[in-house]
Coordinates of C-alpha atoms in Angstrom, one line a residue:
M1 CA -18.6 -2.8 105.8
P2 CA -19.4 -6.0 107.9
K3 CA -22.3 -7.8 106.4
S4 CA -24.0 -8.3 109.8
K5 CA -25.1 -4.7 110.2
L6 CA -28.7 -4.2 111.3
I7 CA -30.8 -2.5 108.6
S8 CA -33.9 -0.6 109.7
V9 CA -36.7 -0.7 107.1
I10 CA -39.1 2.2 107.7
I11 CA -42.6 1.8 106.2
P12 CA -44.9 4.8 106.5
T13 CA -48.5 3.9 106.0
Y14 CA -51.9 5.6 105.7
N15 CA -55.0 3.6 104.7
S16 CA -52.9 0.9 103.2
K17 CA -54.8 -2.2 104.4
K18 CA -55.2 -3.5 100.8
F19 CA -51.5 -3.2 99.9
I20 CA -49.3 -3.3 103.0
K21 CA -49.1 -7.1 103.4
N22 CA -47.2 -7.4 100.1
A23 CA -44.8 -4.7 101.2
I24 CA -44.1 -6.3 104.6
D25 CA -43.9 -9.9 103.2
S26 CA -41.3 -8.7 100.6
V27 CA -39.1 -7.6 103.5
L28 CA -39.7 -10.7 105.7
K29 CA -38.6 -12.9 102.7
Q30 CA -35.3 -11.1 102.2
T31 CA -32.3 -13.3 101.8
Y32 CA -30.4 -10.8 104.1
R33 CA -31.8 -11.5 107.5
N34 CA -30.4 -8.9 109.9
F35 CA -33.2 -6.3 109.7
E36 CA -36.0 -4.7 111.6
I37 CA -39.3 -3.3 110.3
I38 CA -40.5 0.1 111.6
I39 CA -44.1 0.8 110.6
V40 CA -45.3 4.3 111.3
D41 CA -49.1 4.7 110.8
D42 CA -50.3 8.2 110.0
C43 CA -53.7 7.8 111.7
S44 CA -55.2 5.4 109.2
I45 CA -59.0 5.0 109.3
D46 CA -59.3 1.7 107.3
G47 CA -58.1 -0.7 110.0
T48 CA -54.5 -0.9 108.6
I49 CA -52.8 -1.5 112.0
K50 CA -55.5 -4.0 113.2
Y51 CA -55.0 -5.9 109.9
I52 CA -51.2 -6.0 110.4
N53 CA -51.5 -7.2 114.0
E54 CA -54.0 -10.0 113.0
K55 CA -52.4 -11.2 109.8
I56 CA -48.7 -10.6 110.1
K57 CA -46.8 -12.2 113.0
S58 CA -43.1 -11.3 113.3
D59 CA -40.9 -10.2 116.1
K60 CA -39.0 -8.1 113.6
I61 CA -41.9 -5.6 113.3
R62 CA -42.4 -2.6 115.6
I63 CA -45.4 -0.3 115.1
F64 CA -45.7 3.4 115.9
K65 CA -48.5 6.0 115.3
T66 CA -48.5 9.7 114.7
K67 CA -50.6 11.8 117.1
K68 CA -52.6 13.2 114.2
N69 CA -52.7 12.8 110.4
S70 CA -49.8 14.8 109.0
G71 CA -50.8 14.7 105.3
T72 CA -47.3 13.8 104.2
V73 CA -45.1 10.7 104.4
A74 CA -42.2 12.9 105.6
H75 CA -43.4 13.1 109.2
P76 CA -43.8 9.3 109.6
R77 CA -40.4 8.8 108.0
N78 CA -38.8 11.2 110.4
I79 CA -40.5 9.4 113.3
G80 CA -39.2 6.1 112.0
L81 CA -35.7 7.5 111.9
K82 CA -35.9 8.5 115.6
K83 CA -37.2 5.1 116.6
C84 CA -35.0 2.8 114.5
K85 CA -32.0 0.9 115.9
G86 CA -30.1 0.0 112.7
S87 CA -27.0 1.7 111.6
L88 CA -28.3 1.4 108.0
V89 CA -31.8 2.6 106.9
C90 CA -34.1 1.8 104.0
F91 CA -37.5 3.3 103.2
L92 CA -40.4 1.3 101.6
D93 CA -43.7 2.8 100.7
S94 CA -46.6 0.7 101.9
D95 CA -47.9 0.0 98.3
D96 CA -44.5 -1.0 96.9
Y97 CA -42.6 -4.3 97.4
W98 CA -39.0 -5.6 97.0
E99 CA -37.4 -8.4 95.2
K100 CA -36.0 -11.0 97.7
D101 CA -32.3 -10.1 97.1
K102 CA -32.8 -6.3 97.4
L103 CA -31.0 -5.9 100.7
Q104 CA -28.4 -8.5 99.9
N105 CA -27.5 -6.7 96.7
Q106 CA -27.2 -3.4 98.4
I107 CA -25.3 -4.5 101.5
E108 CA -22.7 -6.0 99.2
C109 CA -22.3 -2.7 97.4
F110 CA -22.2 -0.6 100.5
K111 CA -18.7 1.0 101.1
N112 CA -19.1 4.3 102.9
N113 CA -21.5 6.4 104.9
K114 CA -21.3 9.4 102.5
T115 CA -23.1 7.5 99.7
I116 CA -26.7 6.7 99.0
Y117 CA -27.3 3.4 97.3
F118 CA -30.3 2.9 95.1
S119 CA -31.5 0.7 92.2
A120 CA -34.0 0.6 89.3
A121 CA -37.6 -0.3 89.6
K122 CA -40.5 -1.8 87.7
Y123 CA -43.9 -0.1 87.8
F124 CA -47.5 -1.5 88.0
N125 CA -50.8 0.2 88.5
F126 CA -53.7 -0.5 90.9
N127 CA -55.1 -3.1 88.4
G128 CA -51.8 -5.0 88.4
K129 CA -50.9 -3.9 84.9
K130 CA -47.1 -3.7 84.6
S131 CA -45.1 -1.1 82.7
N132 CA -43.6 -2.3 79.5
F133 CA -39.9 -3.1 78.6
F134 CA -39.4 0.2 76.8
L135 CA -40.6 2.3 79.8
N136 CA -38.5 0.3 82.2
F137 CA -35.4 0.6 80.0
T138 CA -35.9 4.3 79.4
R139 CA -36.2 5.0 83.2
K140 CA -33.1 3.0 83.9
F141 CA -31.2 4.8 81.2
L142 CA -32.2 8.2 82.6
Q143 CA -31.3 7.1 86.1
Q144 CA -27.8 6.1 85.0
F145 CA -27.4 9.2 82.8
I146 CA -28.6 11.8 85.4
I147 CA -26.9 10.3 88.5
K148 CA -23.5 10.2 86.8
R149 CA -23.9 14.0 86.1
V150 CA -25.2 14.6 89.6
N151 CA -22.1 13.0 91.1
N152 CA -19.6 14.6 88.6
F153 CA -21.1 18.1 88.3
G154 CA -23.5 18.9 91.1
H155 CA -27.0 18.9 92.6
Y156 CA -28.5 21.0 89.8
W157 CA -28.8 18.0 87.5
F158 CA -31.6 16.9 89.8
Y159 CA -33.6 19.9 88.5
L160 CA -34.0 18.0 85.2
Y161 CA -35.0 14.6 86.5
N162 CA -35.2 12.7 89.8
P163 CA -33.5 9.4 89.3
V164 CA -33.5 8.2 92.9
I165 CA -36.5 6.0 93.9
V166 CA -37.0 6.4 97.7
S167 CA -38.3 2.8 98.1
S168 CA -35.0 1.5 96.5
A169 CA -32.5 3.6 98.6
L170 CA -30.2 2.4 101.3
F171 CA -28.5 5.0 103.7
S172 CA -26.3 5.3 106.7
K173 CA -28.4 6.4 109.6
E174 CA -25.8 9.0 110.5
I175 CA -26.9 11.0 107.4
F176 CA -30.0 12.0 109.2
T177 CA -28.2 13.5 112.3
K178 CA -28.2 16.9 110.6
I179 CA -30.6 16.4 107.6
S180 CA -34.2 15.2 107.8
F181 CA -37.2 15.1 105.5
D182 CA -38.9 18.4 104.9
E183 CA -42.4 18.0 106.4
N184 CA -44.0 20.7 104.2
T185 CA -47.2 19.1 103.0
N186 CA -46.9 20.8 99.6
S187 CA -43.4 19.3 99.0
R188 CA -42.0 16.2 97.3
E189 CA -40.0 15.4 100.4
D190 CA -37.6 12.9 98.7
Y191 CA -36.8 15.2 95.8
D192 CA -36.0 17.9 98.3
L193 CA -33.8 15.5 100.3
W194 CA -31.7 14.3 97.4
I195 CA -30.9 17.8 96.3
R196 CA -29.9 18.9 99.8
L197 CA -27.8 15.7 100.3
R198 CA -25.8 16.3 97.1
K199 CA -25.4 20.0 98.0
A200 CA -23.9 18.7 101.3
N201 CA -21.4 16.6 99.2
Y202 CA -23.0 13.2 99.5
K203 CA -22.7 10.9 96.5
F204 CA -25.1 8.5 94.9
H205 CA -24.4 5.0 93.7
F206 CA -26.8 3.4 91.2
I207 CA -27.1 -0.4 91.3
N208 CA -28.1 -1.6 87.9
R209 CA -30.8 -4.1 89.0
Y210 CA -34.6 -4.1 89.1
D211 CA -34.9 -4.6 92.9
V212 CA -38.1 -2.7 93.6
N213 CA -41.7 -2.8 92.3
I214 CA -43.6 0.5 92.5
C215 CA -47.3 0.7 92.6
R216 CA -49.2 3.6 91.0
R217 CA -52.3 3.6 93.2
E218 CA -55.5 5.0 91.7
H219 CA -55.7 7.8 94.3
S220 CA -52.1 8.2 95.2
M221 CA -50.3 11.5 94.8
S222 CA -48.2 10.2 91.9
S223 CA -51.4 9.1 90.0
N224 CA -52.9 12.5 90.5
L225 CA -50.9 14.2 87.7
Q226 CA -52.0 17.8 88.3
K227 CA -51.3 17.6 92.0
E228 CA -48.0 15.8 91.4
L229 CA -46.9 18.5 89.0
V230 CA -47.7 21.3 91.5
T231 CA -46.1 19.5 94.4
T232 CA -42.9 18.8 92.4
L233 CA -42.7 22.4 91.1
N234 CA -43.2 23.6 94.7
S235 CA -40.4 21.3 95.9
L236 CA -38.0 22.4 93.3
S237 CA -38.8 26.1 93.9
N238 CA -38.4 25.8 97.7
V239 CA -35.0 24.0 97.5
F240 CA -33.8 26.3 94.7
F241 CA -34.4 29.3 96.8
K242 CA -33.1 27.6 100.0
I243 CA -29.8 26.9 98.2
N244 CA -29.8 30.5 97.0
N245 CA -27.5 29.8 94.0
F246 CA -28.9 31.4 90.8
S247 CA -25.9 30.5 88.6
K248 CA -27.8 27.3 87.5
L249 CA -31.1 29.0 86.7
N250 CA -31.1 27.5 83.2
F251 CA -31.2 24.0 84.7
F252 CA -34.0 25.0 87.0
L253 CA -36.1 26.5 84.2
I254 CA -35.4 23.6 81.8
G255 CA -36.5 21.2 84.5
I256 CA -39.8 23.2 85.0
I257 CA -40.5 23.2 81.2
L258 CA -39.8 19.4 81.0
K259 CA -42.1 18.6 83.8
F260 CA -44.9 20.7 82.3
F261 CA -44.3 19.0 78.9
I262 CA -44.3 15.5 80.4
T263 CA -47.4 16.1 82.4
F264 CA -49.2 17.6 79.4
I265 CA -48.3 14.4 77.4
K266 CA -49.6 12.2 80.2
L267 CA -52.8 14.1 80.7
N268 CA -53.6 14.2 77.0
K269 CA -52.1 10.8 76.1
S270 CA -55.4 9.4 74.6
I271 CA -55.9 12.6 72.5
I272 CA -52.3 12.6 71.3
I273 CA -52.5 8.9 70.4
A274 CA -55.8 9.5 68.5
I275 CA -54.4 12.4 66.6
S276 CA -51.2 10.5 65.9
R277 CA -53.2 7.6 64.4
K278 CA -55.2 9.9 62.2
L279 CA -52.0 11.7 61.1
V280 CA -50.3 8.4 60.2
I281 CA -53.4 7.3 58.3
F282 CA -53.6 10.6 56.5
L283 CA -49.9 10.6 55.6
I284 CA -50.1 6.9 54.4
S285 CA -53.2 7.8 52.3
I286 CA -51.5 10.8 50.8
Y287 CA -48.5 8.6 50.0
F288 CA -50.6 6.0 48.2
L289 CA -52.6 8.7 46.4
I290 CA -49.4 10.2 45.0
F291 CA -47.5 7.1 44.2
Y292 CA -50.0 4.3 43.8
S293 CA -53.3 5.7 42.7
P294 CA -54.3 7.2 39.3
L295 CA -55.3 10.5 40.9
F296 CA -52.1 12.4 40.2
W297 CA -51.8 10.8 36.8
Y298 CA -55.2 12.2 36.1
L299 CA -54.2 15.6 37.5
G300 CA -51.0 15.5 35.5
K301 CA -52.6 14.8 32.1
P302 CA -52.5 18.5 31.0
L303 CA -48.7 18.3 31.3
L304 CA -48.5 15.4 28.9
Y305 CA -48.0 15.6 25.1
S306 CA -47.2 12.9 22.5
D307 CA -47.7 12.4 18.8
K308 CA -49.2 9.4 17.0
L309 CA -46.9 6.6 16.1
N310 CA -47.9 6.8 12.4
D311 CA -46.6 10.4 12.4
I312 CA -43.2 9.6 13.9
K313 CA -42.0 6.1 12.9
K314 CA -40.5 7.3 9.5
I315 CA -38.5 10.1 11.1
E316 CA -34.8 9.4 11.0
N317 CA -33.3 11.7 13.7
V318 CA -33.7 11.5 17.5
V319 CA -33.0 14.0 20.3
I320 CA -32.8 12.3 23.7
F321 CA -33.3 14.9 26.5
S322 CA -32.2 13.3 29.9
G323 CA -32.0 14.9 33.3
H324 CA -35.7 15.9 33.7
G325 CA -38.2 14.3 36.0
D326 CA -35.8 13.8 38.9
T327 CA -34.9 16.3 41.6
S328 CA -31.9 14.5 43.1
Y329 CA -28.4 15.3 42.2
Y330 CA -27.6 11.7 41.4
N331 CA -30.2 11.6 38.7
Q332 CA -31.3 8.3 37.2
T333 CA -33.7 9.4 34.5
Y334 CA -31.2 8.4 31.8
Q335 CA -32.4 4.8 32.5
Y336 CA -36.0 5.8 31.5
R337 CA -34.8 7.7 28.4
Y338 CA -32.8 4.7 27.4
K339 CA -35.9 2.4 27.7
D340 CA -37.9 5.0 25.7
F341 CA -35.3 4.9 22.9
K342 CA -35.3 1.1 22.9
K343 CA -39.1 1.2 22.4
F344 CA -38.8 3.7 19.6
S345 CA -36.1 1.7 17.9
K346 CA -38.4 -1.3 17.7
I347 CA -40.9 0.6 15.4
S348 CA -38.2 2.5 13.4
N349 CA -35.5 0.8 11.4
N350 CA -34.0 3.8 9.7
I351 CA -32.5 5.9 12.5
D352 CA -29.8 8.2 11.2
K353 CA -28.6 10.6 13.8
I354 CA -29.0 10.6 17.6
F355 CA -28.4 13.8 19.7
I356 CA -28.0 13.4 23.4
L357 CA -28.3 16.0 26.2
G358 CA -28.1 15.4 29.9
R359 CA -26.7 16.5 33.2
L360 CA -22.9 16.9 33.6
Q361 CA -22.4 14.9 36.9
E362 CA -19.5 12.7 38.2
I363 CA -20.3 10.5 35.2
P364 CA -22.2 12.5 32.6
E365 CA -25.5 11.1 31.6
Q366 CA -24.8 11.7 28.0
K367 CA -21.7 9.4 28.2
I368 CA -23.8 6.7 29.9
L369 CA -26.5 6.8 27.3
E370 CA -23.9 6.9 24.5
S371 CA -22.2 3.8 25.9
L372 CA -25.5 1.9 26.3
L373 CA -26.6 2.7 22.7
I374 CA -23.2 1.7 21.2
A375 CA -23.4 -1.6 23.2
D376 CA -26.8 -2.2 21.6
G377 CA -25.3 -2.0 18.1
I378 CA -25.8 1.7 17.3
N379 CA -22.9 3.0 15.2
K380 CA -20.7 5.4 17.1
N381 CA -20.8 7.9 14.2
Q382 CA -24.5 8.2 14.5
V383 CA -24.3 9.4 18.1
N384 CA -23.8 13.2 18.8
V385 CA -23.2 14.0 22.4
I386 CA -23.6 17.6 23.6
Y387 CA -21.3 18.0 26.6
K388 CA -22.9 21.2 27.8
E389 CA -25.5 21.8 30.5
Y390 CA -27.8 24.8 30.2
N391 CA -29.7 26.5 33.0
N392 CA -33.2 25.8 31.6
T393 CA -35.2 24.0 28.9
Y394 CA -35.4 27.1 26.8
K395 CA -31.6 27.4 26.4
N396 CA -31.3 23.6 25.8
I397 CA -33.8 23.8 23.0
K398 CA -32.2 26.9 21.5
E399 CA -28.8 25.2 21.4
V400 CA -30.2 21.9 20.0
N401 CA -32.2 23.8 17.4
K402 CA -29.0 25.5 16.3
L403 CA -27.1 22.2 16.0
L404 CA -30.0 20.6 14.0
L405 CA -30.1 23.5 11.6
E406 CA -26.3 23.2 11.1
N407 CA -26.9 19.5 10.2
E408 CA -29.7 20.5 7.8
I409 CA -32.2 18.5 9.8
E410 CA -35.8 19.5 9.4
E411 CA -37.6 17.0 11.6
V412 CA -36.8 15.0 14.7
I413 CA -38.2 12.7 17.4
F414 CA -37.9 14.3 20.8
I415 CA -37.7 11.9 23.8
T416 CA -38.0 13.5 27.3
S417 CA -39.7 13.0 30.6
P418 CA -43.5 12.6 30.2
Y419 CA -44.5 15.5 32.5
H420 CA -41.9 17.7 30.8
S421 CA -43.3 17.0 27.3
K422 CA -46.1 19.6 27.1
R423 CA -43.9 22.5 28.2
A424 CA -41.1 21.3 25.8
K425 CA -43.6 21.2 23.0
L426 CA -44.7 24.8 23.6
L427 CA -41.0 25.9 23.6
W428 CA -40.2 24.1 20.4
D429 CA -43.2 25.6 18.6
K430 CA -42.3 29.0 19.8
N431 CA -38.5 28.9 19.2
S432 CA -37.9 26.6 16.3
S433 CA -39.0 26.0 12.7
I434 CA -38.0 22.3 12.9
D435 CA -40.9 19.8 12.9
V436 CA -40.6 18.1 16.3
K437 CA -42.5 15.0 17.1
F438 CA -42.8 13.6 20.7
F439 CA -42.6 9.9 21.4
K440 CA -44.8 8.7 24.2

C-alpha cells in the first residue's frame, strides 16, 4: 500500500463545542499529513459549527450538516462516507482524540482492503480523570484475546465482548460500498457493523499501541449505563436474528449474561466496595480473634485438664500421645510433644519408661520422637514405641492401658495436646484403673 494514500477522517458531532477542538487538533497534528477531515454536524444547538469556523482554520476541513437531528451517530457517519474523497477512512468521535502517530502507525500496518485495523485506547472522564494501568491493561488483553478468536473462529465471539474501538479503526472505503452503519436509533451501530463485517469474511488486525484517548462524557450514551446496556442488548439481538444462525446461541446468551453482570457491578460499585471493605475487616477481625486474642483460649478452657506439678514430678513413667491438635496430613504436633517432654524432664530426674504413640506417616512420628529423645541422652531401652495407629482416642487408650498393665505400671504421666486433655482424662477414668496424671 503506497504511503501517500488520502485518508478521510470522519468526525460526527452533536453539541460538542466543549470537546471538538481537541479532536480536530489531534488530527491536524498527525505526523502522517495526507488526510482530510469531514465534520458532519447532527443539528447542534450549542454553536459547535460556529465555534469550529471561528477557532479552527484549516483547508483540510470540510463541514456538512444533517437536515434534522437523527439521534444517532450512524447517520452522520454514513453521510461522511458519501462525501469523503479518501480511499481509506477513519472515524473519530468528537470527544475523543488521537496520539500524533496514530495514522502513521496504521498506514504502515495496512496491507489489504479486507482487513480493519484498530488499536488500544486509554480512557478519561469528563473531569479529566484517567483510567488506571490495570484497567488499560485488562482492556488491551481482552482486545487481543477476543479478536484472535474472532479471526480464527468467527463473528460469534463478538457476542462476548466488543474489542474494536471505532475511534481507533482504519478501513478501506470500498468496504462501505455494500455495508453501511445501521441507523436504528436503538442500536450500537459500531457493534452491529463489526459483526456483519466479520460475517462477510472481513478480518481484523489489532495494533498493540495506545493510539487513542476515549472520553466518557457525563451525559454520553456510554456513561448512561442503563441505556448503554439496553442499546447493546438491542444491537446484539437485532444482528443475531439478522444473521439467523442459532447454532451459536450459547455465545449469544453468555454475552447477554456478561453484560448484565458487568453493568450490575458498575451501577453498584460503591455498594460493592463498601460491602467488600466491611467483609475484609470482618474476616481480619475473626482471624485475629481466633489466633491472636485470648477469646478462644477462654472459650476453650473447659477442654483443658492438667494436674499439679507436686502430684506428678515423682512419677517415673511417661506416655507421649502425638498426632492430636493438627488436622493436616503432614502433622507437626510431635514438635510440641517433644517440647512438653523436655519441660517435664527438667522437673523429674527419675524417668523410667517412655511410651510413644503417633501417626504412621511417611516418617512415623513415633520414630522422630524416639530419635530426638535418644539424641538428648535418653537410654534407648527406656523408650517403647507403639507402631500402630488406631482410629480414635478410645482405642488408643485401651491399647496403651493393656501395655501398661503388662509392664505392671500403676501410674503414668500423660502428655498430649492441651485441647485434647479433658476428653482423654474422661476416657482414662472410664476405661482404666491406672492412675494417670496430665502434664500441662
